[in-house]
PDB file of C-alpha atoms in Angstrom:
ATOM      1  CA  SER A  13       0.000   0.000   0.000  1.00 81.00           C
ATOM      2  CA  PHE A  14       3.042   2.306  -0.026  1.00 90.00           C
ATOM      3  CA  PHE A  15       6.478   2.652  -1.570  1.00 91.00           C
ATOM      4  CA  LEU A  16       9.646   3.757   0.172  1.00 95.00           C
ATOM      5  CA  THR A  17      11.949   4.863  -2.646  1.00 96.00           C
ATOM      6  CA  GLN A  18      15.677   4.912  -2.996  1.00 96.00           C
ATOM      7  CA  PRO A  19      17.057   8.467  -2.921  1.00 97.00           C
ATOM      8  CA  ILE A  20      16.156  10.260  -6.135  1.00 98.00           C
ATOM      9  CA  PHE A  21      18.421  12.535  -8.138  1.00 97.00           C
ATOM     10  CA  SER A  22      17.037  12.901 -11.656  1.00 94.00           C
ATOM     11  CA  GLU A  23      14.109  13.819 -13.827  1.00 95.00           C
ATOM     12  CA  ASP A  24      13.878  10.165 -14.902  1.00 96.00           C
ATOM     13  CA  ASP A  25      13.472   9.141 -11.253  1.00 96.00           C
ATOM     14  CA  ILE A  26      10.697  11.698 -10.862  1.00 97.00           C
ATOM     15  CA  LYS A  27       8.889  10.536 -14.013  1.00 97.00           C
ATOM     16  CA  HIS A  28       9.110   6.930 -12.826  1.00 96.00           C
ATOM     17  CA  LEU A  29       7.614   7.804  -9.436  1.00 96.00           C
ATOM     18  CA  ARG A  30       4.865   9.856 -11.054  1.00 97.00           C
ATOM     19  CA  THR A  31       3.955   6.865 -13.239  1.00 97.00           C
ATOM     20  CA  ILE A  32       3.880   4.524 -10.234  1.00 95.00           C
ATOM     21  CA  LYS A  33       1.613   6.933  -8.373  1.00 96.00           C
ATOM     22  CA  ALA A  34      -0.741   7.268 -11.357  1.00 96.00           C
ATOM     23  CA  LYS A  35      -0.952   3.530 -11.995  1.00 96.00           C
ATOM     24  CA  THR A  36      -1.188   2.271  -8.419  1.00 95.00           C
ATOM     25  CA  GLY A  37      -2.446   5.144  -6.296  1.00 95.00           C
ATOM     26  CA  ALA A  38      -0.163   3.841  -3.550  1.00 96.00           C
ATOM     27  CA  ARG A  39       1.411   6.193  -1.059  1.00 97.00           C
ATOM     28  CA  ILE A  40       4.967   7.171  -1.903  1.00 97.00           C
ATOM     29  CA  LEU A  41       7.583   8.124   0.660  1.00 98.00           C
ATOM     30  CA  CYS A  42      10.363   9.669  -1.380  1.00 98.00           C
ATOM     31  CA  GLY A  43      14.019   9.295  -0.440  1.00 98.00           C
ATOM     32  CA  ILE A  44      16.074  12.477  -0.340  1.00 98.00           C
ATOM     33  CA  MET A  45      19.843  12.386   0.094  1.00 98.00           C
ATOM     34  CA  PRO A  46      21.825  15.605  -0.155  1.00 97.00           C
ATOM     35  CA  LEU A  47      25.079  14.435  -1.690  1.00 98.00           C
ATOM     36  CA  VAL A  48      28.017  16.327  -0.221  1.00 98.00           C
ATOM     37  CA  SER A  49      30.830  15.984  -2.774  1.00 98.00           C
ATOM     38  CA  ARG A  50      31.784  14.695  -6.198  1.00 98.00           C
ATOM     39  CA  LYS A  51      33.330  11.645  -4.516  1.00 97.00           C
ATOM     40  CA  ASN A  52      30.084  10.990  -2.625  1.00 98.00           C
ATOM     41  CA  ALA A  53      28.068  11.357  -5.855  1.00 98.00           C
ATOM     42  CA  ASN A  54      30.369   8.983  -7.759  1.00 98.00           C
ATOM     43  CA  PHE A  55      30.201   6.426  -4.946  1.00 97.00           C
ATOM     44  CA  MET A  56      26.396   6.501  -4.992  1.00 97.00           C
ATOM     45  CA  LYS A  57      26.394   6.176  -8.787  1.00 97.00           C
ATOM     46  CA  ASN A  58      28.864   3.308  -8.976  1.00 97.00           C
ATOM     47  CA  GLU A  59      28.418   1.345  -5.767  1.00 96.00           C
ATOM     48  CA  ILE A  60      24.783   1.536  -4.668  1.00 95.00           C
ATOM     49  CA  ALA A  61      22.358  -0.644  -6.620  1.00 94.00           C
ATOM     50  CA  GLY A  62      19.066   0.957  -7.569  1.00 92.00           C
ATOM     51  CA  VAL A  63      20.284   4.529  -7.215  1.00 95.00           C
ATOM     52  CA  SER A  64      20.601   6.631 -10.350  1.00 95.00           C
ATOM     53  CA  VAL A  65      23.012   9.552 -10.062  1.00 97.00           C
ATOM     54  CA  THR A  66      23.408  11.184 -13.457  1.00 97.00           C
ATOM     55  CA  ASP A  67      26.599  12.637 -14.884  1.00 97.00           C
ATOM     56  CA  ALA A  68      24.863  16.027 -14.826  1.00 97.00           C
ATOM     57  CA  VAL A  69      24.489  15.741 -11.044  1.00 97.00           C
ATOM     58  CA  ILE A  70      28.125  14.741 -10.643  1.00 98.00           C
ATOM     59  CA  GLU A  71      29.243  17.688 -12.764  1.00 97.00           C
ATOM     60  CA  ARG A  72      27.535  20.095 -10.374  1.00 97.00           C
ATOM     61  CA  TYR A  73      30.205  19.259  -7.785  1.00 98.00           C
ATOM     62  CA  PRO A  74      33.591  20.857  -8.501  1.00 97.00           C
ATOM     63  CA  GLU A  75      36.596  18.547  -8.188  1.00 95.00           C
ATOM     64  CA  ASN A  76      38.092  20.463  -5.273  1.00 95.00           C
ATOM     65  CA  ALA A  77      35.003  21.901  -3.618  1.00 96.00           C
ATOM     66  CA  THR A  78      35.203  22.766   0.044  1.00 97.00           C
ATOM     67  CA  LYS A  79      33.038  20.924   2.545  1.00 96.00           C
ATOM     68  CA  GLU A  80      30.719  23.943   2.691  1.00 95.00           C
ATOM     69  CA  GLU A  81      30.464  24.213  -1.102  1.00 96.00           C
ATOM     70  CA  GLY A  82      29.642  20.523  -1.426  1.00 97.00           C
ATOM     71  CA  GLU A  83      26.971  20.733   1.250  1.00 96.00           C
ATOM     72  CA  ALA A  84      25.436  23.806  -0.394  1.00 95.00           C
ATOM     73  CA  ILE A  85      25.140  21.969  -3.709  1.00 96.00           C
ATOM     74  CA  GLY A  86      23.615  18.950  -1.953  1.00 97.00           C
ATOM     75  CA  ILE A  87      21.081  21.166  -0.197  1.00 96.00           C
ATOM     76  CA  CYS A  88      20.076  22.746  -3.493  1.00 95.00           C
ATOM     77  CA  LEU A  89      19.736  19.369  -5.203  1.00 96.00           C
ATOM     78  CA  ALA A  90      17.570  18.089  -2.340  1.00 97.00           C
ATOM     79  CA  LYS A  91      15.345  21.169  -2.594  1.00 95.00           C
ATOM     80  CA  GLU A  92      14.990  20.637  -6.343  1.00 95.00           C
ATOM     81  CA  MET A  93      13.920  17.021  -5.879  1.00 97.00           C
ATOM     82  CA  ILE A  94      11.358  18.030  -3.255  1.00 96.00           C
ATOM     83  CA  ALA A  95       9.975  20.844  -5.422  1.00 95.00           C
ATOM     84  CA  ALA A  96       9.648  18.486  -8.405  1.00 96.00           C
ATOM     85  CA  THR A  97       7.763  15.812  -6.439  1.00 97.00           C
ATOM     86  CA  TYR A  98       5.797  17.842  -3.917  1.00 96.00           C
ATOM     87  CA  ASP A  99       2.568  17.686  -5.919  1.00 97.00           C
ATOM     88  CA  PHE A 100       2.285  13.891  -5.893  1.00 97.00           C
ATOM     89  CA  VAL A 101       4.364  12.184  -3.201  1.00 97.00           C
ATOM     90  CA  ASP A 102       2.952  11.622   0.253  1.00 97.00           C
ATOM     91  CA  GLY A 103       6.048  12.376   2.279  1.00 97.00           C
ATOM     92  CA  TYR A 104       9.810  12.289   2.430  1.00 97.00           C
ATOM     93  CA  TYR A 105      12.513  10.595   4.394  1.00 97.00           C
ATOM     94  CA  PHE A 106      16.082  11.821   4.506  1.00 98.00           C
ATOM     95  CA  SER A 107      19.429  10.057   4.450  1.00 97.00           C
ATOM     96  CA  PHE A 108      22.474  12.161   5.254  1.00 97.00           C
ATOM     97  CA  PRO A 109      25.940  11.078   4.158  1.00 95.00           C
ATOM     98  CA  PHE A 110      28.402  11.045   7.045  1.00 94.00           C
ATOM     99  CA  ASN A 111      25.576  11.896   9.472  1.00 95.00           C
ATOM    100  CA  ARG A 112      25.408  15.529   8.313  1.00 96.00           C
ATOM    101  CA  VAL A 113      21.946  16.059   9.733  1.00 97.00           C
ATOM    102  CA  HIS A 114      22.757  19.738  10.323  1.00 96.00           C
ATOM    103  CA  MET A 115      21.802  20.236   6.643  1.00 96.00           C
ATOM    104  CA  LEU A 116      18.122  19.480   7.304  1.00 96.00           C
ATOM    105  CA  PRO A 117      16.982  22.978   8.389  1.00 95.00           C
ATOM    106  CA  ALA A 118      18.428  24.502   5.220  1.00 94.00           C
ATOM    107  CA  ILE A 119      16.521  21.964   3.119  1.00 95.00           C
ATOM    108  CA  LEU A 120      13.220  22.284   4.936  1.00 92.00           C
ATOM    109  CA  PHE A 121      13.093  25.944   5.847  1.00 89.00           C
ATOM    110  CA  GLY A 122      14.600  27.597   2.788  1.00 76.00           C
ATOM    111  CA  LEU A 123      17.795  28.767   4.436  1.00 62.00           C
ATOM    112  CA  GLY A 124      20.502  29.633   1.918  1.00 60.00           C
ATOM    113  CA  GLU A 125      18.193  30.196  -1.056  1.00 65.00           C
ATOM    114  CA  GLU A 126      20.751  32.601  -2.550  1.00 63.00           C
ATOM    115  CA  LEU A 127      23.259  29.734  -2.704  1.00 63.00           C
ATOM    116  CA  CYS A 128      20.924  27.650  -4.858  1.00 79.00           C
ATOM    117  CA  GLN A 129      20.488  30.490  -7.316  1.00 66.00           C
ATOM    118  CA  GLU A 130      24.280  30.884  -7.551  1.00 57.00           C
ATOM    119  CA  THR A 131      24.955  27.167  -8.170  1.00 52.00           C
ATOM    120  CA  ASN A 132      22.332  26.662 -10.896  1.00 52.00           C
TER     121      ASN A 132
END
């Protein structure tokens, strides 16, 4: 009666979830994971089955980004995934790499909006 998704990162993931919702009507709890670096993004792409991290997502992370820069990009990506699914999913759950739960307020409460505009 419900789906708990892997973390989503792409438009294809969103389209797939939208189709599942339309065909089944089941509740969807959408996984959100704010990736924190290019290395983290590549690990998720190459080592975690069922997770689709696109090259476009990886390219958003500079090779030598600082910890703060990587987190800011991850926050923006998480916000984008929430905005793109908000009209049809029934809730979210969050997974934070390296236990960086301090990122949650920025994702949920719109802190650092100017950073997202700069990184897009």
